[in-house]
Amino acid sequence: MSEQQSMPQIIETQPDRTDLPLAVMPTVFEAMIEPFKANLPLLHDIARVRMYTDRTTDKETLLARSADADAVMVIGFHIPDAALDRFCGFDGGDGHVRCFAFGGTGVASYINMAKTRERGVRVCNIVHYGDHAVAEHTFALILELARETGRLDAEVKADDWTGAEGYALHGKTLGLIGFGGIGQTVARIANGFGMHVAVWNSHVDPAAATELGVELIDDMGDLMERADIVSLHLPLLESTAGIITARQLDRMRPGTLFVNTARAEIIEPGALTARLLRGDVQAALDVFDHEPLPMDDLLRTVPGIVLTPHVAWRNDEAYVSLTRQVVQSVASFFTGGDFNVAN
C-alpha cells in the first residue's frame, strides 16, 4: 500500500470548536505519538489539533492534510519553496498557514527562512532538546570508527575470527567545531575517555571552556591540523552555511577521524566528498546535502565510511522535550507570545 493509499489514524482535539484555529501535524514518527498526546492539553481552548499518526514525506499528501491549517507542526520533512507557497496561500496556493512549528534545530535546511520573513509567516524551532542524544550518537560514531564493532559482529556471525586492530581514544585530541549545548556535552564525554579537547574559539562561553578544561584555538584550520578526531557541532545559520571550506578540510592529517552530526550545509558544497575520496581520512556522517542520500552519491563509495540516516537526535529522552516545545510554540503563537521564534 502506498503512502497516498494508506489510512492513518487521526487524533483530534476539540473538533467541535470551529471558533478555534487549527494546528495540523501531517506526519509523525511513531515513537513521538504518545509524548505528543501527553502535551496536547496545553492547547486546550487555544487551538484544535489534528494529528496524523503515520509516517510520510510525500509532498502532495502533506499539503492535502494541511489544507485548512492555521499552523503546521513540521516533524522530519522538508518544505521546498513551491510547497511553502501552497501551504501559505501565496502564488496561487490555497493554504493559509501562518505558523510552522519545527520539531528540531537547524530549521534553515528545512524551510526558506528569508521567504517566511518576507511574508510574515512565523517559524519556530526548539532548543537544547537533544543535546545528550546527539552527543551520545557522536560518540557511537567515533567508537564505530575506532573499534569497528559493526563489521566485527558481522564477521563473527560469518565464522570469521580475524578481528581488527583498535584505535585508542585515550590521550587523543578531539577537535570540536561548535561549542553550544551539544559540543559541551561531547566534551564532557571525551573527558571521561581521557581525551584532550580543543575547540575552535568562536562565540565560546569562557566559563564553559574553563569548567570543561578545553583548549581554545582561534583558527579553524589550525584546529583541524592538530586534531586526531574532528567533530562538527555548529547550527546551520546564514552565517555558518559553507563556513567549513575545502582549504580547511585539506589541513586534516592522514589518519584523522571526521564526524558530522550537525548539518551537511555548514561545509562548502562538494568539499567533504572531495577530501574523503582521497582515502586518507575516515569519516562517520549522520547528515547529508540531500536526504535520503541518493544511491549514486559518491559518499557511498568512500572506503570504510560509516553512514547513519540523520538519527542522532532521535531517542526517548529527546522526544519528551521536543514534543513539549513544539506544542508550546503553537500555543505561544496563538496567544501572542514569542516562544522559540526562529525568524
Short mmCIF file of C-alpha atoms in Angstrom, two decimals:
data_model
loop_
_atom_site.label_atom_id
_atom_site.label_comp_id
_atom_site.label_asym_id
_atom_site.label_seq_id
_atom_site.Cartn_x
_atom_site.Cartn_y
_atom_site.Cartn_z
CA MET A 1 0.00 0.00 0.00
CA SER A 2 1.44 3.40 -0.99
CA GLU A 3 1.71 6.37 1.30
CA GLN A 4 -1.16 8.04 -0.54
CA GLN A 5 -3.43 4.98 -0.21
CA SER A 6 -2.82 4.30 3.47
CA MET A 7 -5.48 5.21 6.00
CA PRO A 8 -3.72 6.53 9.09
CA GLN A 9 -5.37 7.00 12.42
CA ILE A 10 -6.23 10.65 13.03
CA ILE A 11 -6.12 12.08 16.54
CA GLU A 12 -8.21 15.23 17.00
CA THR A 13 -8.80 17.52 19.94
CA GLN A 14 -11.75 19.87 20.39
CA PRO A 15 -13.14 19.05 16.92
CA ASP A 16 -16.39 20.95 17.60
CA ARG A 17 -14.56 24.18 18.49
CA THR A 18 -14.58 25.60 14.99
CA ASP A 19 -14.09 29.03 16.54
CA LEU A 20 -10.52 28.00 17.37
CA PRO A 21 -7.61 27.96 14.88
CA LEU A 22 -6.42 24.58 13.63
CA ALA A 23 -2.95 23.12 14.14
CA VAL A 24 -2.14 20.14 11.95
CA MET A 25 0.59 17.55 12.33
CA PRO A 26 0.51 15.91 8.87
CA THR A 27 3.02 13.18 9.75
CA VAL A 28 4.90 11.96 12.81
CA PHE A 29 7.36 9.34 13.97
CA GLU A 30 5.55 6.55 15.77
CA ALA A 31 7.68 6.91 18.91
CA MET A 32 6.56 10.54 19.24
CA ILE A 33 2.83 9.88 19.25
CA GLU A 34 2.42 9.26 22.97
CA PRO A 35 4.69 12.17 24.03
CA PHE A 36 2.73 14.48 21.75
CA LYS A 37 -0.61 13.26 23.10
CA ALA A 38 0.61 13.98 26.63
CA ASN A 39 1.23 17.62 25.68
CA LEU A 40 -1.89 18.37 23.63
CA PRO A 41 -3.81 19.63 26.71
CA LEU A 42 -1.51 22.69 26.54
CA LEU A 43 -3.64 23.78 23.57
CA HIS A 44 -6.99 23.45 25.34
CA ASP A 45 -9.19 26.45 24.48
CA ILE A 46 -6.33 27.79 22.34
CA ALA A 47 -6.34 25.64 19.19
CA ARG A 48 -7.79 22.49 17.74
CA VAL A 49 -5.30 19.78 16.78
CA ARG A 50 -5.40 17.20 14.01
CA MET A 51 -2.53 14.70 14.17
CA TYR A 52 -1.97 12.02 11.52
CA THR A 53 -0.20 9.06 13.09
CA ASP A 54 1.57 7.58 10.06
CA ARG A 55 4.94 8.46 8.56
CA THR A 56 5.05 10.03 5.10
CA THR A 57 7.22 12.53 3.26
CA ASP A 58 5.01 12.69 0.15
CA LYS A 59 4.59 16.39 -0.62
CA GLU A 60 1.07 16.17 -2.02
CA THR A 61 -0.12 14.14 0.97
CA LEU A 62 1.38 16.64 3.40
CA LEU A 63 -0.22 19.54 1.55
CA ALA A 64 -3.63 17.89 1.36
CA ARG A 65 -3.64 17.10 5.06
CA SER A 66 -2.69 20.69 5.92
CA ALA A 67 -5.05 22.45 3.53
CA ASP A 68 -7.17 24.07 6.25
CA ALA A 69 -4.41 24.51 8.85
CA ASP A 70 -3.51 27.78 10.54
CA ALA A 71 -0.35 26.21 11.97
CA VAL A 72 1.63 23.15 10.89
CA MET A 73 3.87 21.09 13.15
CA VAL A 74 6.82 20.05 10.99
CA ILE A 75 8.28 16.71 12.07
CA GLY A 76 11.07 15.40 9.86
CA PHE A 77 10.08 16.70 6.43
CA HIS A 78 11.36 19.48 4.18
CA ILE A 79 9.21 22.28 2.78
CA PRO A 80 10.53 23.35 -0.64
CA ASP A 81 9.74 26.89 -1.78
CA ALA A 82 6.91 25.83 -4.09
CA ALA A 83 5.29 23.83 -1.30
CA LEU A 84 5.78 26.77 1.10
CA ASP A 85 3.77 28.98 -1.24
CA ARG A 86 0.97 26.44 -1.36
CA PHE A 87 0.95 25.91 2.41
CA CYS A 88 0.65 29.66 2.97
CA GLY A 89 -1.61 30.69 0.10
CA PHE A 90 0.95 32.58 -1.97
CA ASP A 91 1.45 32.40 -5.75
CA GLY A 92 -1.86 30.63 -6.27
CA GLY A 93 -1.61 28.37 -3.24
CA ASP A 94 -4.82 27.54 -1.41
CA GLY A 95 -3.43 27.13 2.13
CA HIS A 96 -3.50 29.66 4.95
CA VAL A 97 -0.74 28.51 7.30
CA ARG A 98 0.57 31.36 9.47
CA CYS A 99 2.99 29.39 11.64
CA PHE A 100 5.35 26.44 11.21
CA ALA A 101 6.47 24.80 14.46
CA PHE A 102 9.56 22.80 13.53
CA GLY A 103 10.49 19.81 15.68
CA GLY A 104 14.23 20.29 15.63
CA THR A 105 17.12 22.71 15.28
CA GLY A 106 18.74 23.75 12.01
CA VAL A 107 15.37 24.77 10.63
CA ALA A 108 17.05 26.74 7.82
CA SER A 109 17.79 23.48 6.00
CA TYR A 110 14.09 22.58 6.03
CA ILE A 111 12.27 25.89 5.40
CA ASN A 112 13.26 29.03 3.47
CA MET A 113 13.61 31.47 6.37
CA ALA A 114 14.05 34.57 4.21
CA LYS A 115 10.84 33.79 2.37
CA THR A 116 8.84 33.26 5.54
CA ARG A 117 10.16 36.53 6.97
CA GLU A 118 9.18 38.41 3.82
CA ARG A 119 5.64 37.06 4.02
CA GLY A 120 5.07 37.39 7.73
CA VAL A 121 4.85 33.66 8.43
CA ARG A 122 6.25 32.64 11.80
CA VAL A 123 8.74 29.77 12.05
CA CYS A 124 9.63 28.26 15.42
CA ASN A 125 12.27 25.72 16.25
CA ILE A 126 13.25 24.07 19.52
CA VAL A 127 16.37 24.33 21.64
CA HIS A 128 18.55 22.01 23.71
CA TYR A 129 16.05 19.16 23.38
CA GLY A 130 18.60 16.64 22.15
CA ASP A 131 21.98 17.72 23.49
CA HIS A 132 22.62 14.36 25.12
CA ALA A 133 21.05 12.36 22.28
CA VAL A 134 23.29 13.93 19.63
CA ALA A 135 26.39 13.81 21.83
CA GLU A 136 25.85 10.12 22.56
CA HIS A 137 25.37 9.36 18.86
CA THR A 138 28.52 11.34 18.10
CA PHE A 139 30.46 9.02 20.35
CA ALA A 140 28.70 5.98 18.91
CA LEU A 141 30.10 7.04 15.51
CA ILE A 142 33.55 7.78 16.91
CA LEU A 143 33.66 4.38 18.60
CA GLU A 144 32.49 2.65 15.44
CA LEU A 145 35.36 4.21 13.53
CA ALA A 146 37.79 3.37 16.32
CA ARG A 147 36.72 -0.21 17.05
CA GLU A 148 34.62 -1.33 14.01
CA THR A 149 32.14 -3.24 16.13
CA GLY A 150 29.56 -3.46 13.35
CA ARG A 151 31.97 -5.11 10.93
CA LEU A 152 33.38 -7.39 13.61
CA ASP A 153 29.89 -8.50 14.61
CA ALA A 154 29.13 -9.47 11.01
CA GLU A 155 32.45 -11.32 10.70
CA VAL A 156 31.97 -13.36 13.88
CA LYS A 157 28.46 -14.32 12.76
CA ALA A 158 30.02 -15.48 9.49
CA ASP A 159 32.56 -17.59 11.45
CA ASP A 160 35.43 -15.19 10.71
CA TRP A 161 37.63 -14.71 13.80
CA THR A 162 40.25 -12.47 12.16
CA GLY A 163 39.45 -9.40 14.25
CA ALA A 164 40.86 -5.91 13.86
CA GLU A 165 43.33 -3.56 15.49
CA GLY A 166 41.60 -0.90 17.59
CA TYR A 167 42.28 2.81 17.65
CA ALA A 168 42.73 4.23 21.18
CA LEU A 169 40.75 7.31 22.19
CA HIS A 170 42.65 7.84 25.44
CA GLY A 171 45.21 10.60 25.02
CA LYS A 172 43.96 11.63 21.58
CA THR A 173 42.97 15.20 20.69
CA LEU A 174 39.29 15.73 19.89
CA GLY A 175 38.73 18.94 17.92
CA LEU A 176 35.25 20.42 18.28
CA ILE A 177 33.85 22.95 15.84
CA GLY A 178 30.86 24.33 17.71
CA PHE A 179 30.62 24.54 21.49
CA GLY A 180 26.99 25.03 22.37
CA GLY A 181 24.93 22.56 24.38
CA ILE A 182 25.84 19.58 22.19
CA GLY A 183 29.53 20.44 21.86
CA GLN A 184 29.85 20.91 25.60
CA THR A 185 28.16 17.56 26.25
CA VAL A 186 30.56 15.88 23.81
CA ALA A 187 33.46 17.48 25.67
CA ARG A 188 32.23 16.05 28.98
CA ILE A 189 32.07 12.56 27.48
CA ALA A 190 35.53 12.99 25.94
CA ASN A 191 36.92 13.96 29.32
CA GLY A 192 35.68 10.63 30.63
CA PHE A 193 37.73 8.86 27.96
CA GLY A 194 40.84 10.78 28.97
CA MET A 195 40.96 12.76 25.73
CA HIS A 196 42.38 16.22 25.19
CA VAL A 197 39.63 18.52 23.88
CA ALA A 198 40.37 21.52 21.67
CA VAL A 199 37.65 23.91 20.50
CA TRP A 200 37.51 26.41 17.66
CA ASN A 201 37.31 29.70 19.52
CA SER A 202 34.25 31.40 18.04
CA HIS A 203 31.43 32.56 20.30
CA VAL A 204 32.64 30.17 23.01
CA ASP A 205 31.34 30.67 26.55
CA PRO A 206 34.56 31.28 28.55
CA ALA A 207 33.02 29.86 31.71
CA ALA A 208 32.10 26.61 29.96
CA ALA A 209 35.56 26.37 28.40
CA THR A 210 37.18 26.78 31.81
CA GLU A 211 34.83 24.34 33.51
CA LEU A 212 35.48 21.64 30.93
CA GLY A 213 39.22 22.27 30.64
CA VAL A 214 39.23 22.68 26.86
CA GLU A 215 41.91 24.38 24.80
CA LEU A 216 40.67 27.26 22.65
CA ILE A 217 42.14 27.59 19.15
CA ASP A 218 41.44 30.73 17.14
CA ASP A 219 41.98 29.35 13.62
CA MET A 220 39.71 26.56 12.40
CA GLY A 221 42.37 25.26 10.03
CA ASP A 222 44.86 25.01 12.87
CA LEU A 223 42.33 23.01 14.87
CA MET A 224 41.78 20.57 12.02
CA GLU A 225 45.51 20.14 11.55
CA ARG A 226 46.14 19.38 15.22
CA ALA A 227 43.14 17.16 15.97
CA ASP A 228 43.15 13.37 15.79
CA ILE A 229 39.35 13.46 15.61
CA VAL A 230 37.27 16.36 14.24
CA SER A 231 33.60 16.60 15.23
CA LEU A 232 31.16 19.26 13.97
CA HIS A 233 28.52 20.83 16.21
CA LEU A 234 27.62 24.14 14.60
CA PRO A 235 23.99 25.10 13.93
CA LEU A 236 23.00 25.90 10.36
CA LEU A 237 22.52 29.66 10.11
CA GLU A 238 23.02 32.17 7.33
CA SER A 239 26.39 32.94 8.93
CA THR A 240 27.51 29.28 9.14
CA ALA A 241 26.42 27.96 5.74
CA GLY A 242 29.58 26.81 3.95
CA ILE A 243 31.79 28.08 6.79
CA ILE A 244 33.98 24.95 6.63
CA THR A 245 35.94 25.16 3.41
CA ALA A 246 37.95 22.81 1.23
CA ARG A 247 41.13 24.60 2.33
CA GLN A 248 40.39 23.87 5.99
CA LEU A 249 39.48 20.24 5.33
CA ASP A 250 42.71 19.86 3.38
CA ARG A 251 44.66 20.52 6.59
CA MET A 252 43.44 17.33 8.28
CA ARG A 253 46.31 14.90 8.64
CA PRO A 254 46.14 11.37 7.17
CA GLY A 255 44.51 9.07 9.69
CA THR A 256 42.20 11.75 11.14
CA LEU A 257 38.67 10.68 12.06
CA PHE A 258 35.94 13.07 10.90
CA VAL A 259 32.39 13.08 12.32
CA ASN A 260 29.40 15.22 11.40
CA THR A 261 26.17 15.06 13.39
CA ALA A 262 25.38 18.76 12.82
CA ARG A 263 24.35 19.77 9.28
CA ALA A 264 25.93 18.99 5.93
CA GLU A 265 25.31 22.53 4.69
CA ILE A 266 27.84 24.05 7.09
CA ILE A 267 30.50 22.56 4.78
CA GLU A 268 31.35 24.13 1.41
CA PRO A 269 29.39 22.17 -1.24
CA GLY A 270 31.38 19.22 -2.56
CA ALA A 271 34.38 19.89 -0.34
CA LEU A 272 33.92 17.00 2.08
CA THR A 273 33.30 14.41 -0.62
CA ALA A 274 36.43 15.53 -2.48
CA ARG A 275 38.51 15.33 0.70
CA LEU A 276 37.25 11.90 1.70
CA LEU A 277 37.74 10.43 -1.77
CA ARG A 278 41.47 10.90 -1.28
CA GLY A 279 41.16 7.92 1.06
CA ASP A 280 43.41 9.03 3.92
CA VAL A 281 40.71 10.29 6.34
CA GLN A 282 37.99 8.12 7.87
CA ALA A 283 34.53 9.57 8.35
CA ALA A 284 31.20 8.92 10.02
CA LEU A 285 28.25 11.03 8.90
CA ASP A 286 24.68 11.38 10.09
CA VAL A 287 23.74 14.35 7.87
CA PHE A 288 23.89 14.91 4.12
CA ASP A 289 23.31 17.58 1.48
CA HIS A 290 20.43 15.51 0.10
CA GLU A 291 18.32 13.32 2.37
CA PRO A 292 17.65 10.48 1.83
CA LEU A 293 21.16 10.02 0.46
CA PRO A 294 20.88 9.21 -3.29
CA MET A 295 22.08 5.74 -4.27
CA ASP A 296 24.57 7.24 -6.73
CA ASP A 297 26.09 9.68 -4.23
CA LEU A 298 29.89 9.43 -4.24
CA LEU A 299 29.97 9.35 -0.43
CA ARG A 300 28.74 5.76 -0.65
CA THR A 301 31.98 4.82 -2.41
CA VAL A 302 34.34 6.11 0.30
CA PRO A 303 36.16 3.12 1.83
CA GLY A 304 35.32 2.46 5.46
CA ILE A 305 32.82 5.31 5.78
CA VAL A 306 30.07 4.95 8.40
CA LEU A 307 26.67 6.41 7.47
CA THR A 308 23.54 6.76 9.60
CA PRO A 309 20.18 8.24 8.42
CA HIS A 310 20.01 11.55 10.35
CA VAL A 311 19.02 9.87 13.60
CA ALA A 312 21.42 11.41 16.12
CA TRP A 313 18.61 13.50 17.61
CA ARG A 314 16.19 10.60 17.99
CA ASN A 315 15.87 8.95 21.38
CA ASP A 316 13.24 8.60 24.08
CA GLU A 317 14.61 11.38 26.28
CA ALA A 318 14.82 13.88 23.42
CA TYR A 319 11.25 13.17 22.32
CA VAL A 320 9.86 14.32 25.68
CA SER A 321 11.43 17.77 25.40
CA LEU A 322 10.90 18.04 21.64
CA THR A 323 7.17 17.37 21.72
CA ARG A 324 6.53 19.74 24.59
CA GLN A 325 8.42 22.59 22.92
CA VAL A 326 6.61 22.11 19.60
CA VAL A 327 3.21 22.31 21.30
CA GLN A 328 4.33 25.26 23.41
CA SER A 329 5.44 27.06 20.23
CA VAL A 330 1.99 26.68 18.71
CA ALA A 331 0.26 27.79 21.92
CA SER A 332 2.55 30.82 22.15
CA PHE A 333 1.83 31.85 18.57
CA PHE A 334 -1.93 31.79 19.01
CA THR A 335 -1.77 33.63 22.35
CA GLY A 336 0.53 36.39 21.15
CA GLY A 337 3.78 35.12 22.66
CA ASP A 338 7.23 34.70 21.10
CA PHE A 339 8.34 31.32 22.42
CA ASN A 340 11.16 29.77 20.34
CA VAL A 341 10.68 32.12 17.35
CA ALA A 342 13.37 31.33 14.76
CA ASN A 343 12.69 34.01 12.12
#
